[in-house]
CSV table of C-alpha atoms in Angstrom, one decimal:
chain,number,residue,atom,x,y,z
A,29,MET,CA,-20.5,8.6,-14.7
A,30,GLU,CA,-17.5,5.1,-16.6
A,31,GLY,CA,-18.3,2.4,-14.5
A,32,THR,CA,-19.3,0.2,-12.3
A,33,PRO,CA,-20.0,0.5,-8.8
A,34,LEU,CA,-18.2,-2.0,-5.9
A,35,LYS,CA,-21.1,-2.0,-4.0
A,36,ASP,CA,-23.5,-3.0,-7.3
A,37,LYS,CA,-21.3,-4.8,-9.1
A,38,TYR,CA,-19.7,-7.7,-6.7
A,39,SER,CA,-22.9,-7.6,-4.2
A,40,CYS,CA,-22.8,-11.1,-4.8
A,41,TYR,CA,-19.4,-12.1,-3.3
A,42,PHE,CA,-20.3,-9.7,0.2
A,43,ALA,CA,-22.6,-12.5,1.1
A,44,GLU,CA,-19.4,-15.0,1.3
A,45,MET,CA,-16.2,-12.7,2.3
A,46,ALA,CA,-18.9,-11.4,5.7
A,47,ALA,CA,-19.3,-15.4,6.4
A,48,LEU,CA,-15.2,-16.2,5.3
A,49,SER,CA,-14.4,-12.2,7.7
A,50,ARG,CA,-12.3,-13.6,11.0
A,51,ALA,CA,-10.7,-9.8,11.8
A,52,ALA,CA,-11.4,-7.7,14.5
A,53,ASP,CA,-14.0,-4.8,13.8
A,54,LYS,CA,-11.6,-3.1,16.4
A,55,ILE,CA,-8.1,-1.7,16.5
A,56,ASP,CA,-6.5,-1.8,20.6
A,57,GLU,CA,-2.8,-2.6,20.9
A,58,THR,CA,-3.7,-6.0,21.0
A,59,ASN,CA,-4.5,-7.1,17.2
A,60,VAL,CA,-2.5,-4.2,15.2
A,61,ARG,CA,-0.5,-7.6,14.0
A,62,GLN,CA,-3.9,-9.8,10.9
A,63,GLU,CA,-2.7,-12.3,8.1
A,64,ALA,CA,-4.1,-13.1,5.2
A,65,ASN,CA,-7.4,-14.5,5.1
A,66,PRO,CA,-7.7,-17.3,2.0
A,67,GLY,CA,-11.4,-16.6,2.0
A,68,THR,CA,-12.0,-13.4,1.2
A,69,ARG,CA,-8.0,-13.7,-1.3
A,70,ALA,CA,-9.3,-16.1,-2.9
A,71,ILE,CA,-12.5,-13.9,-3.7
A,72,MET,CA,-10.0,-10.8,-3.9
A,73,ASP,CA,-7.5,-12.4,-6.6
A,74,ARG,CA,-11.5,-13.4,-8.8
A,75,MET,CA,-12.1,-9.8,-8.7
A,76,VAL,CA,-8.8,-8.9,-10.2
A,77,GLN,CA,-8.9,-11.2,-12.2
A,78,GLU,CA,-12.0,-9.8,-13.9
A,79,ASN,CA,-11.3,-6.6,-14.6
A,80,LEU,CA,-7.9,-6.0,-15.5
A,81,ARG,CA,-7.7,-6.1,-19.7
A,82,ALA,CA,-4.8,-8.0,-22.0
A,83,GLY,CA,-1.7,-6.4,-21.2
A,84,SER,CA,-2.0,-5.9,-17.3
A,85,ARG,CA,1.3,-7.8,-15.8
A,86,LEU,CA,4.0,-6.5,-14.0
A,87,ALA,CA,7.4,-4.0,-15.7
A,88,GLY,CA,11.4,-4.2,-14.2
A,89,ARG,CA,10.0,-8.6,-13.5
A,90,GLU,CA,13.8,-8.4,-13.4
A,91,HIS,CA,14.2,-6.1,-10.3
A,92,PHE,CA,11.4,-7.8,-8.4
A,93,LYS,CA,13.4,-10.6,-8.6
A,94,GLU,CA,16.7,-9.2,-7.4
A,95,PHE,CA,14.5,-7.6,-4.3
A,96,TYR,CA,13.8,-10.9,-3.5
A,97,GLU,CA,16.6,-12.8,-3.6
A,98,LEU,CA,17.9,-10.5,-1.1
A,99,VAL,CA,16.0,-10.6,1.3
A,100,LYS,CA,15.9,-14.3,0.8
A,101,SER,CA,19.7,-14.1,1.8
A,102,GLY,CA,18.9,-12.2,4.8
A,103,LYS,CA,18.4,-8.1,3.9
A,104,ARG,CA,15.5,-6.6,5.4
A,105,GLY,CA,13.0,-5.1,2.2
A,106,LEU,CA,10.7,-2.5,1.9
A,107,ILE,CA,8.4,-1.8,-1.0
A,108,LEU,CA,7.2,2.3,-0.8
A,109,MET,CA,3.8,2.0,-3.7
A,110,GLU,CA,2.0,4.7,-5.3
A,111,HIS,CA,-1.6,5.3,-4.4
A,112,TYR,CA,-4.6,5.3,-6.3
A,113,SER,CA,-7.4,2.7,-4.7
A,114,ASN,CA,-7.8,-0.2,-2.8
A,115,ILE,CA,-7.1,-2.5,-5.2
A,116,ASP,CA,-3.7,-1.7,-6.1
A,117,LEU,CA,-2.5,-4.0,-3.3
A,118,PRO,CA,-4.1,-7.2,-4.7
A,119,THR,CA,-3.7,-6.3,-8.2
A,120,LEU,CA,0.6,-6.2,-6.9
A,121,CYS,CA,0.4,-9.8,-5.3
A,122,TYR,CA,-2.2,-11.7,-7.7
A,123,LEU,CA,-0.2,-10.6,-10.9
A,124,LEU,CA,3.1,-11.8,-8.4
A,125,ASP,CA,1.5,-14.8,-7.5
A,126,HIS,CA,0.5,-15.5,-11.1
A,127,ASP,CA,3.7,-14.5,-12.3
A,128,SER,CA,5.8,-17.5,-14.6
A,129,GLU,CA,8.7,-18.0,-11.8
A,130,GLU,CA,8.0,-18.6,-8.1
A,131,PHE,CA,10.8,-16.0,-6.6
A,132,GLY,CA,6.3,-14.3,-7.8
A,133,ARG,CA,4.7,-16.5,-5.6
A,134,GLU,CA,7.3,-16.4,-2.7
A,135,LEU,CA,7.7,-12.5,-2.7
A,136,ASP,CA,3.4,-12.4,-2.9
A,137,ARG,CA,3.3,-14.5,0.4
A,138,ARG,CA,5.9,-12.0,1.9
A,139,ILE,CA,4.6,-9.0,1.4
A,140,VAL,CA,3.5,-7.1,5.1
A,141,ALA,CA,1.4,-4.1,3.6
A,142,ILE,CA,0.8,-1.3,6.7
A,143,ALA,CA,-2.8,-0.3,7.1
A,144,GLY,CA,-4.8,2.7,8.3
A,145,MET,CA,-7.7,1.9,11.3
A,146,LYS,CA,-9.8,2.6,9.0
A,147,LEU,CA,-10.0,-0.2,6.8
A,148,ASN,CA,-10.7,-2.3,9.7
A,149,GLU,CA,-13.6,-0.1,11.2
A,150,GLU,CA,-15.5,1.5,8.0
A,151,ASN,CA,-17.5,-0.8,6.9
A,152,PRO,CA,-17.9,-4.9,7.0
A,153,MET,CA,-17.1,-5.3,3.2
A,154,VAL,CA,-14.1,-2.8,3.4
A,155,LYS,CA,-12.9,-5.2,6.3
A,156,ALA,CA,-13.0,-8.2,4.4
A,157,TRP,CA,-11.8,-6.6,1.3
A,158,ALA,CA,-8.5,-6.3,3.4
A,159,GLU,CA,-7.7,-8.9,5.2
A,160,GLY,CA,-7.1,-11.0,2.8
A,161,PHE,CA,-3.8,-9.6,2.5
A,162,SER,CA,-1.3,-9.5,5.5
A,163,ARG,CA,-0.9,-6.5,7.4
A,164,VAL,CA,0.5,-4.5,9.9
A,165,VAL,CA,-3.0,-2.0,11.5
A,166,ILE,CA,-1.8,1.6,12.0
A,167,TYR,CA,-3.6,4.8,13.6
A,168,PRO,CA,-2.1,7.4,11.0
A,169,SER,CA,-1.4,10.1,12.7
A,170,ARG,CA,-3.6,12.6,10.4
A,171,SER,CA,-7.3,11.2,12.0
A,172,LEU,CA,-5.5,12.9,15.1
A,173,ALA,CA,-7.3,16.1,13.5
A,174,LYS,CA,-10.3,15.4,13.4
A,175,TYR,CA,-10.3,15.8,17.3
A,176,ASP,CA,-11.8,20.1,17.9
A,177,ASP,CA,-12.3,18.9,21.3
A,178,PRO,CA,-9.0,18.6,23.5
A,179,ALA,CA,-10.2,16.2,25.9
A,180,GLU,CA,-11.7,13.9,22.9
A,181,HIS,CA,-7.1,14.7,21.0
A,182,GLU,CA,-6.3,13.7,23.9
A,183,ARG,CA,-8.1,10.4,24.6
A,184,GLU,CA,-7.4,9.8,20.7
A,185,GLU,CA,-3.9,11.0,21.0
A,186,ALA,CA,-3.3,7.7,23.8
A,187,LYS,CA,-4.6,5.5,22.1
A,188,SER,CA,-2.8,5.7,18.8
A,189,ARG,CA,0.6,5.6,20.9
A,190,LYS,CA,-0.5,2.8,22.2
A,191,ILE,CA,-1.5,0.6,18.6
A,192,ASN,CA,2.6,2.6,16.8
A,193,MET,CA,3.8,1.0,19.7
A,194,ALA,CA,2.2,-1.8,19.0
A,195,ALA,CA,2.2,-1.5,15.6
A,196,MET,CA,6.1,-0.8,15.6
A,197,ARG,CA,7.3,-4.4,17.3
A,198,ALA,CA,4.7,-6.5,15.2
A,199,MET,CA,6.5,-5.0,12.6
A,200,ASP,CA,9.9,-5.6,13.5
A,201,LYS,CA,8.9,-9.3,14.3
A,202,ALA,CA,7.7,-9.4,10.6
A,203,LYS,CA,11.0,-7.7,9.4
A,204,LYS,CA,12.8,-10.6,11.4
A,205,GLN,CA,10.5,-12.8,9.6
A,206,GLY,CA,11.8,-11.6,6.9
A,207,ARG,CA,9.3,-10.4,4.9
A,208,VAL,CA,8.3,-7.2,3.3
A,209,ILE,CA,7.2,-4.7,4.8
A,210,LEU,CA,5.4,-3.2,1.8
A,211,VAL,CA,4.0,1.2,2.7
A,212,PHE,CA,2.2,3.9,0.4
A,213,PRO,CA,4.9,6.3,0.6
A,214,SER,CA,1.3,9.1,0.8
A,215,GLY,CA,-1.1,7.4,2.9
A,216,THR,CA,-3.1,8.2,1.3
A,217,ARG,CA,-5.1,7.1,-2.6
A,218,TYR,CA,-4.4,10.0,-4.9
A,219,ARG,CA,-7.3,12.2,-5.6
A,220,PRO,CA,-7.3,13.8,-8.8
A,221,GLY,CA,-7.4,17.5,-8.6
A,222,ARG,CA,-6.0,17.0,-5.3
A,223,PRO,CA,-2.2,17.5,-5.1
A,224,GLU,CA,-2.2,17.6,-1.5
A,225,THR,CA,-3.1,13.6,-1.3
A,226,LYS,CA,0.3,12.4,-3.5
A,227,LYS,CA,3.4,14.2,-0.9
A,228,GLY,CA,4.9,11.8,0.2
A,229,LEU,CA,4.5,11.9,4.1
A,230,ARG,CA,7.6,12.6,6.1
A,231,GLU,CA,7.5,10.2,9.2
A,232,ILE,CA,8.4,7.9,5.2
A,233,ASP,CA,12.6,8.5,6.3
A,234,SER,CA,11.9,6.4,9.6
A,235,TYR,CA,11.2,3.0,7.0
A,236,LEU,CA,14.2,4.5,5.2
A,237,ARG,CA,16.4,3.6,8.2
A,238,MET,CA,15.1,0.8,9.2
A,239,PHE,CA,14.8,-1.3,6.2
A,240,ASP,CA,18.7,-2.1,3.6
A,241,VAL,CA,16.9,-2.5,-0.2
A,242,MET,CA,13.7,-0.7,-1.3
A,243,LEU,CA,11.7,-1.0,-4.2
A,244,LEU,CA,10.1,1.5,-6.0
A,245,VAL,CA,6.5,-0.2,-7.2
A,246,SER,CA,4.5,3.0,-9.8
A,247,ILE,CA,0.9,1.5,-10.6
A,248,ASN,CA,-0.1,3.1,-14.4
A,249,GLY,CA,-4.1,1.8,-14.9
A,250,CYS,CA,-7.0,1.3,-12.4
A,251,CYS,CA,-9.4,-0.8,-12.1
A,252,LEU,CA,-11.8,0.8,-9.2
A,253,ARG,CA,-11.7,4.1,-9.5
A,254,ILE,CA,-12.9,7.4,-6.6
A,255,ASN,CA,-16.5,8.0,-7.1
A,256,PRO,CA,-16.6,11.8,-8.0
A,257,ALA,CA,-20.7,11.7,-6.2
A,258,ASP,CA,-19.4,9.6,-3.4
A,259,PRO,CA,-15.6,9.6,-3.0
A,260,GLU,CA,-15.5,9.2,1.0
A,261,ASN,CA,-17.9,6.6,0.8
A,262,MET,CA,-15.2,3.4,0.4
A,263,ILE,CA,-17.9,1.0,-1.4
A,264,ALA,CA,-19.2,3.5,-3.5
A,265,ASP,CA,-16.3,2.8,-5.6
A,266,LEU,CA,-16.6,2.9,-9.5
A,267,VAL,CA,-14.9,-0.8,-10.5
A,268,VAL,CA,-13.7,0.2,-14.1
A,269,PRO,CA,-12.0,-2.6,-16.4
A,270,ASP,CA,-8.2,-1.6,-17.2
A,271,THR,CA,-4.5,-2.3,-18.6
A,272,VAL,CA,-2.3,-1.7,-15.4
A,273,ILE,CA,1.1,-2.1,-15.2
A,274,VAL,CA,2.9,-2.4,-12.1
A,275,THR,CA,6.8,-1.6,-12.1
A,276,ALA,CA,9.5,-1.5,-10.2
A,277,SER,CA,12.5,0.5,-9.8
A,278,PRO,CA,15.2,-0.9,-9.5
A,279,VAL,CA,16.7,-2.1,-6.3
A,280,ILE,CA,17.4,0.8,-3.6
A,281,TYR,CA,20.4,0.3,-1.0
A,282,CYS,CA,17.8,2.4,1.2
A,283,LYS,CA,21.6,3.9,3.3
A,284,THR,CA,23.0,4.8,0.2
A,285,PHE,CA,19.9,6.4,-0.8
A,286,ARG,CA,18.7,8.7,2.0
A,287,ASP,CA,22.8,9.7,2.8
A,288,GLU,CA,22.8,11.3,-0.5
A,289,ILE,CA,20.0,13.0,-0.6
A,290,ILE,CA,20.6,14.3,3.0
A,291,SER,CA,23.7,15.2,1.8
A,292,GLY,CA,22.9,17.3,-0.9
A,293,ILE,CA,21.5,19.2,0.8
A,294,SER,CA,22.0,23.2,0.3
A,295,ASP,CA,18.7,24.7,1.8
A,296,PRO,CA,20.0,25.2,6.1
A,297,SER,CA,16.0,26.0,6.9
A,298,ALA,CA,15.0,22.5,5.0
A,299,ASP,CA,14.3,19.8,6.6
A,300,PRO,CA,16.0,16.5,5.4
A,301,LYS,CA,13.9,14.2,6.1
A,302,GLN,CA,10.6,15.6,4.3
A,303,ALA,CA,13.6,15.9,1.4
A,304,THR,CA,14.0,12.4,1.4
A,305,VAL,CA,10.3,11.2,0.8
A,306,ASP,CA,9.6,13.9,-2.0
A,307,ARG,CA,12.6,12.5,-3.5
A,308,VAL,CA,10.9,9.3,-3.5
A,309,MET,CA,8.1,10.7,-5.0
A,310,GLU,CA,10.0,12.5,-8.0
A,311,ILE,CA,10.9,8.7,-8.8
A,312,LEU,CA,8.2,6.8,-8.3
A,313,GLU,CA,6.3,10.2,-10.7
A,314,GLN,CA,9.0,10.2,-13.1
A,315,GLN,CA,8.3,6.0,-13.8
A,316,HIS,CA,4.5,6.2,-14.2
A,317,GLU,CA,5.5,8.9,-16.4
A,318,GLN,CA,6.8,6.9,-17.9
A,319,CYS,CA,5.2,4.1,-17.8
A,320,GLU,CA,2.5,5.8,-19.1
A,321,ARG,CA,3.3,6.9,-21.8
A,322,THR,CA,4.2,3.1,-22.9
A,323,ARG,CA,0.9,2.0,-21.8
A,324,LEU,CA,-1.1,4.6,-23.8
A,325,ASN,CA,0.8,4.1,-27.0
A,326,THR,CA,0.3,-0.1,-27.3
């Protein structure tokens, strides 16, 4: 099996990260907005740097730059990004922060990711890992499916409403502050052989209605892969040095994009919200495949 489990490869950092960690172990409506912890971010940057092979880079830098300039001018900016591993966001932020131009560092500092509660609550090391990056924490709707008891389900549903309402307020405040919201439209990491994990969530359509401009960001190459022997254990993920290319689409104006998709629907039974996010995922997949052909030939 290729790669070294994260818990073995980087156990040397765990005590240091635990000492620096300050994020809440449990999420409620009072603590959904979590700013980046510079201490754990510095360790994350070292880990990313150690595993990026030669040729790792941003592609479509001119699109990242145009997007940043539009956000700087007052446009509300959204990034929708492919999701293969828990190192996707750290890699994007590292590459932006180490770009040769100032816009990369400035864009990195503006990003606020939408993150599920699991990253805070499942494992102290996963929490310390995640808190290196600014986040708004949500209660994913799919997480309610595990509650079979009606009374327990009702309690959790009420909890999810409180957390997600607070998260929407926090996201709105971040937008007004000129921050960029980053969302993984699949809502989960892609698992090979499970195409449903790469399907876009219907709820993503709501984000398009709240923002002015967006970038679709694909990621080719992966330094942290789900361990098939222990797929649910995030600290058992496999560290595999790789060449990683993070690619930005041209800037997309959200309203125009959404209106064009919906106006082109001919089937009256089609769900326009799902059609919108399906198109997002198609573009991301096309962008990914095009980059992969280039990556493998260099």
